[in-house]
GROMACS .gro file of C-alpha atoms in nm:
model
  176
    1UNK     CA    1   6.340  13.657   4.401
    2UNK     CA    2   6.631  13.722   4.512
    3UNK     CA    3   6.850  14.003   4.375
    4UNK     CA    4   7.169  13.947   4.472
    5UNK     CA    5   7.447  13.962   4.247
    6UNK     CA    6   7.601  13.613   4.325
    7UNK     CA    7   7.918  13.523   4.203
    8UNK     CA    8   7.761  13.267   3.979
    9UNK     CA    9   7.691  13.633   3.785
   10UNK     CA   10   8.041  13.743   3.795
   11UNK     CA   11   8.282  13.463   3.845
   12UNK     CA   12   8.052  13.268   3.605
   13UNK     CA   13   8.199  13.507   3.356
   14UNK     CA   14   8.539  13.310   3.386
   15UNK     CA   15   8.380  13.013   3.386
   16UNK     CA   16   8.236  13.071   3.036
   17UNK     CA   17   8.517  13.221   2.911
   18UNK     CA   18   8.712  12.905   2.962
   19UNK     CA   19   8.478  12.672   2.854
   20UNK     CA   20   8.463  12.850   2.548
   21UNK     CA   21   8.841  12.951   2.471
   22UNK     CA   22   8.871  12.546   2.503
   23UNK     CA   23   8.681  12.488   2.187
   24UNK     CA   24   8.894  12.757   2.036
   25UNK     CA   25   9.251  12.610   2.190
   26UNK     CA   26   9.161  12.249   2.107
   27UNK     CA   27   9.036  12.347   1.738
   28UNK     CA   28   9.133  12.654   1.583
   29UNK     CA   29   9.510  12.630   1.516
   30UNK     CA   30   9.418  12.308   1.290
   31UNK     CA   31   9.094  12.469   1.188
   32UNK     CA   32   9.312  12.764   1.027
   33UNK     CA   33   9.581  12.472   0.864
   34UNK     CA   34   9.295  12.305   0.684
   35UNK     CA   35   9.117  12.566   0.605
   36UNK     CA   36   9.314  12.908   0.516
   37UNK     CA   37   9.407  12.836   0.139
   38UNK     CA   38   9.004  12.835   0.035
   39UNK     CA   39   8.940  13.158   0.268
   40UNK     CA   40   9.226  13.350   0.137
   41UNK     CA   41   9.036  13.213  -0.217
   42UNK     CA   42   8.679  13.305  -0.093
   43UNK     CA   43   8.804  13.672   0.044
   44UNK     CA   44   9.024  13.819  -0.166
   45UNK     CA   45   8.996  14.172   0.007
   46UNK     CA   46   9.184  14.082   0.317
   47UNK     CA   47   9.466  14.190   0.299
   48UNK     CA   48   9.807  13.995   0.264
   49UNK     CA   49   9.948  14.058   0.635
   50UNK     CA   50   9.627  13.930   0.766
   51UNK     CA   51   9.678  13.568   0.577
   52UNK     CA   52  10.062  13.593   0.687
   53UNK     CA   53   9.983  13.692   1.053
   54UNK     CA   54   9.666  13.375   1.070
   55UNK     CA   55   9.989  13.099   0.904
   56UNK     CA   56  10.225  13.206   1.181
   57UNK     CA   57  10.002  13.131   1.449
   58UNK     CA   58  10.104  12.825   1.606
   59UNK     CA   59   9.998  12.602   1.891
   60UNK     CA   60  10.180  12.713   2.150
   61UNK     CA   61  10.178  13.092   2.056
   62UNK     CA   62   9.753  13.049   2.050
   63UNK     CA   63   9.742  12.884   2.403
   64UNK     CA   64   9.969  13.164   2.540
   65UNK     CA   65   9.774  13.455   2.394
   66UNK     CA   66   9.456  13.263   2.550
   67UNK     CA   67   9.596  13.194   2.915
   68UNK     CA   68   9.702  13.614   2.870
   69UNK     CA   69   9.366  13.695   2.780
   70UNK     CA   70   9.225  13.473   3.086
   71UNK     CA   71   9.431  13.720   3.333
   72UNK     CA   72   9.209  13.968   3.206
   73UNK     CA   73   8.877  13.790   3.227
   74UNK     CA   74   8.978  13.691   3.552
   75UNK     CA   75   9.060  14.027   3.676
   76UNK     CA   76   8.743  14.153   3.519
   77UNK     CA   77   8.497  13.875   3.723
   78UNK     CA   78   8.713  13.931   4.073
   79UNK     CA   79   8.600  14.301   4.021
   80UNK     CA   80   8.326  14.227   3.952
   81UNK     CA   81   8.230  14.002   4.234
   82UNK     CA   82   8.427  14.220   4.471
   83UNK     CA   83   8.190  14.529   4.398
   84UNK     CA   84   7.877  14.340   4.347
   85UNK     CA   85   7.877  14.325   3.975
   86UNK     CA   86   7.876  14.727   4.011
   87UNK     CA   87   8.257  14.711   3.852
   88UNK     CA   88   8.252  14.895   3.492
   89UNK     CA   89   8.533  14.688   3.376
   90UNK     CA   90   8.316  14.418   3.459
   91UNK     CA   91   8.043  14.528   3.282
   92UNK     CA   92   8.237  14.549   2.994
   93UNK     CA   93   8.407  14.237   2.979
   94UNK     CA   94   8.095  14.042   2.983
   95UNK     CA   95   7.889  14.260   2.718
   96UNK     CA   96   8.265  14.162   2.519
   97UNK     CA   97   8.187  13.876   2.580
   98UNK     CA   98   7.841  13.829   2.465
   99UNK     CA   99   7.954  14.067   2.101
  100UNK     CA  100   8.263  13.837   2.150
  101UNK     CA  101   8.013  13.513   2.100
  102UNK     CA  102   7.794  13.674   1.826
  103UNK     CA  103   8.127  13.772   1.610
  104UNK     CA  104   8.189  13.426   1.601
  105UNK     CA  105   7.821  13.343   1.472
  106UNK     CA  106   7.906  13.596   1.218
  107UNK     CA  107   8.223  13.432   1.067
  108UNK     CA  108   8.048  13.119   1.086
  109UNK     CA  109   7.787  13.229   0.853
  110UNK     CA  110   8.031  13.388   0.645
  111UNK     CA  111   8.262  13.094   0.608
  112UNK     CA  112   7.888  12.900   0.558
  113UNK     CA  113   8.031  12.643   0.811
  114UNK     CA  114   8.181  12.561   1.138
  115UNK     CA  115   8.468  12.806   1.238
  116UNK     CA  116   8.586  12.746   1.625
  117UNK     CA  117   8.372  12.939   1.851
  118UNK     CA  118   8.063  12.941   1.675
  119UNK     CA  119   7.973  12.596   1.860
  120UNK     CA  120   8.042  12.687   2.219
  121UNK     CA  121   7.870  13.032   2.130
  122UNK     CA  122   7.489  12.993   2.081
  123UNK     CA  123   7.470  12.745   2.297
  124UNK     CA  124   7.680  12.925   2.668
  125UNK     CA  125   7.821  13.243   2.565
  126UNK     CA  126   7.547  13.473   2.472
  127UNK     CA  127   7.274  13.316   2.629
  128UNK     CA  128   7.546  13.378   2.977
  129UNK     CA  129   7.532  13.722   2.894
  130UNK     CA  130   7.182  13.752   2.810
  131UNK     CA  131   7.179  13.576   3.161
  132UNK     CA  132   7.382  13.771   3.351
  133UNK     CA  133   7.325  14.078   3.213
  134UNK     CA  134   6.922  13.977   3.356
  135UNK     CA  135   7.113  13.984   3.708
  136UNK     CA  136   7.258  14.266   3.685
  137UNK     CA  137   6.980  14.458   3.573
  138UNK     CA  138   6.767  14.305   3.860
  139UNK     CA  139   7.022  14.407   4.101
  140UNK     CA  140   6.944  14.745   4.001
  141UNK     CA  141   7.342  14.754   3.911
  142UNK     CA  142   7.352  14.709   3.507
  143UNK     CA  143   7.477  14.993   3.327
  144UNK     CA  144   7.300  15.115   3.060
  145UNK     CA  145   7.517  14.985   2.703
  146UNK     CA  146   7.522  15.245   2.448
  147UNK     CA  147   7.588  15.182   2.066
  148UNK     CA  148   7.908  15.371   2.072
  149UNK     CA  149   7.995  15.156   2.414
  150UNK     CA  150   7.951  14.836   2.210
  151UNK     CA  151   8.178  14.942   1.938
  152UNK     CA  152   8.404  15.060   2.215
  153UNK     CA  153   8.402  14.696   2.352
  154UNK     CA  154   8.475  14.519   2.047
  155UNK     CA  155   8.749  14.736   1.967
  156UNK     CA  156   8.871  14.673   2.347
  157UNK     CA  157   8.923  14.342   2.287
  158UNK     CA  158   9.041  14.329   1.986
  159UNK     CA  159   9.318  14.558   2.101
  160UNK     CA  160   9.345  14.293   2.389
  161UNK     CA  161   9.383  14.021   2.150
  162UNK     CA  162   9.642  14.171   1.925
  163UNK     CA  163   9.825  14.243   2.285
  164UNK     CA  164   9.800  13.911   2.393
  165UNK     CA  165   9.948  13.802   2.103
  166UNK     CA  166  10.217  14.040   2.113
  167UNK     CA  167  10.354  13.900   2.455
  168UNK     CA  168  10.300  13.561   2.341
  169UNK     CA  169  10.523  13.571   2.051
  170UNK     CA  170  10.792  13.791   2.230
  171UNK     CA  171  10.790  13.452   2.506
  172UNK     CA  172  11.145  13.233   2.497
  173UNK     CA  173  11.088  12.928   2.291
  174UNK     CA  174  10.858  13.031   2.035
  175UNK     CA  175  11.003  12.841   1.686
  176UNK     CA  176  11.037  13.064   1.393
   0.00000   0.00000   0.00000
């Protein structure tokens, strides 16, 4: 058996992320416009500022924010490739990607239906993450993930998403 960490493992993260986020870019803005009134009604405990923020995201801002996140994922993939999968940044990004997929599935369960990202999560995001982690484990380079690491990873992913939207919002040409 070949225990090398190949580019399929490291740059595969970028490819899987790109396919997954294509679903989100194509569908999220329209889905939000159609579903926001019902979501507000079903989840009244969500602060109004969250709904206003969601309403204000247009297709351009969302696409730019996804591009900013793409640069982060590309950097993580390159770090993984250059280190034979040993990079803590790469491994954290891989774990965060997989957890992100589980969040999409939880969102779909919460709304009892489709949410953007929930189609590719069980078909691509979660399986790729499990496969890549298995390859890293067989190569002897996988770092253990404790619950605290998972929580920090999700927090970093959330903060990165907020920062990416902040960058997108500040670029010239944004309407509003």
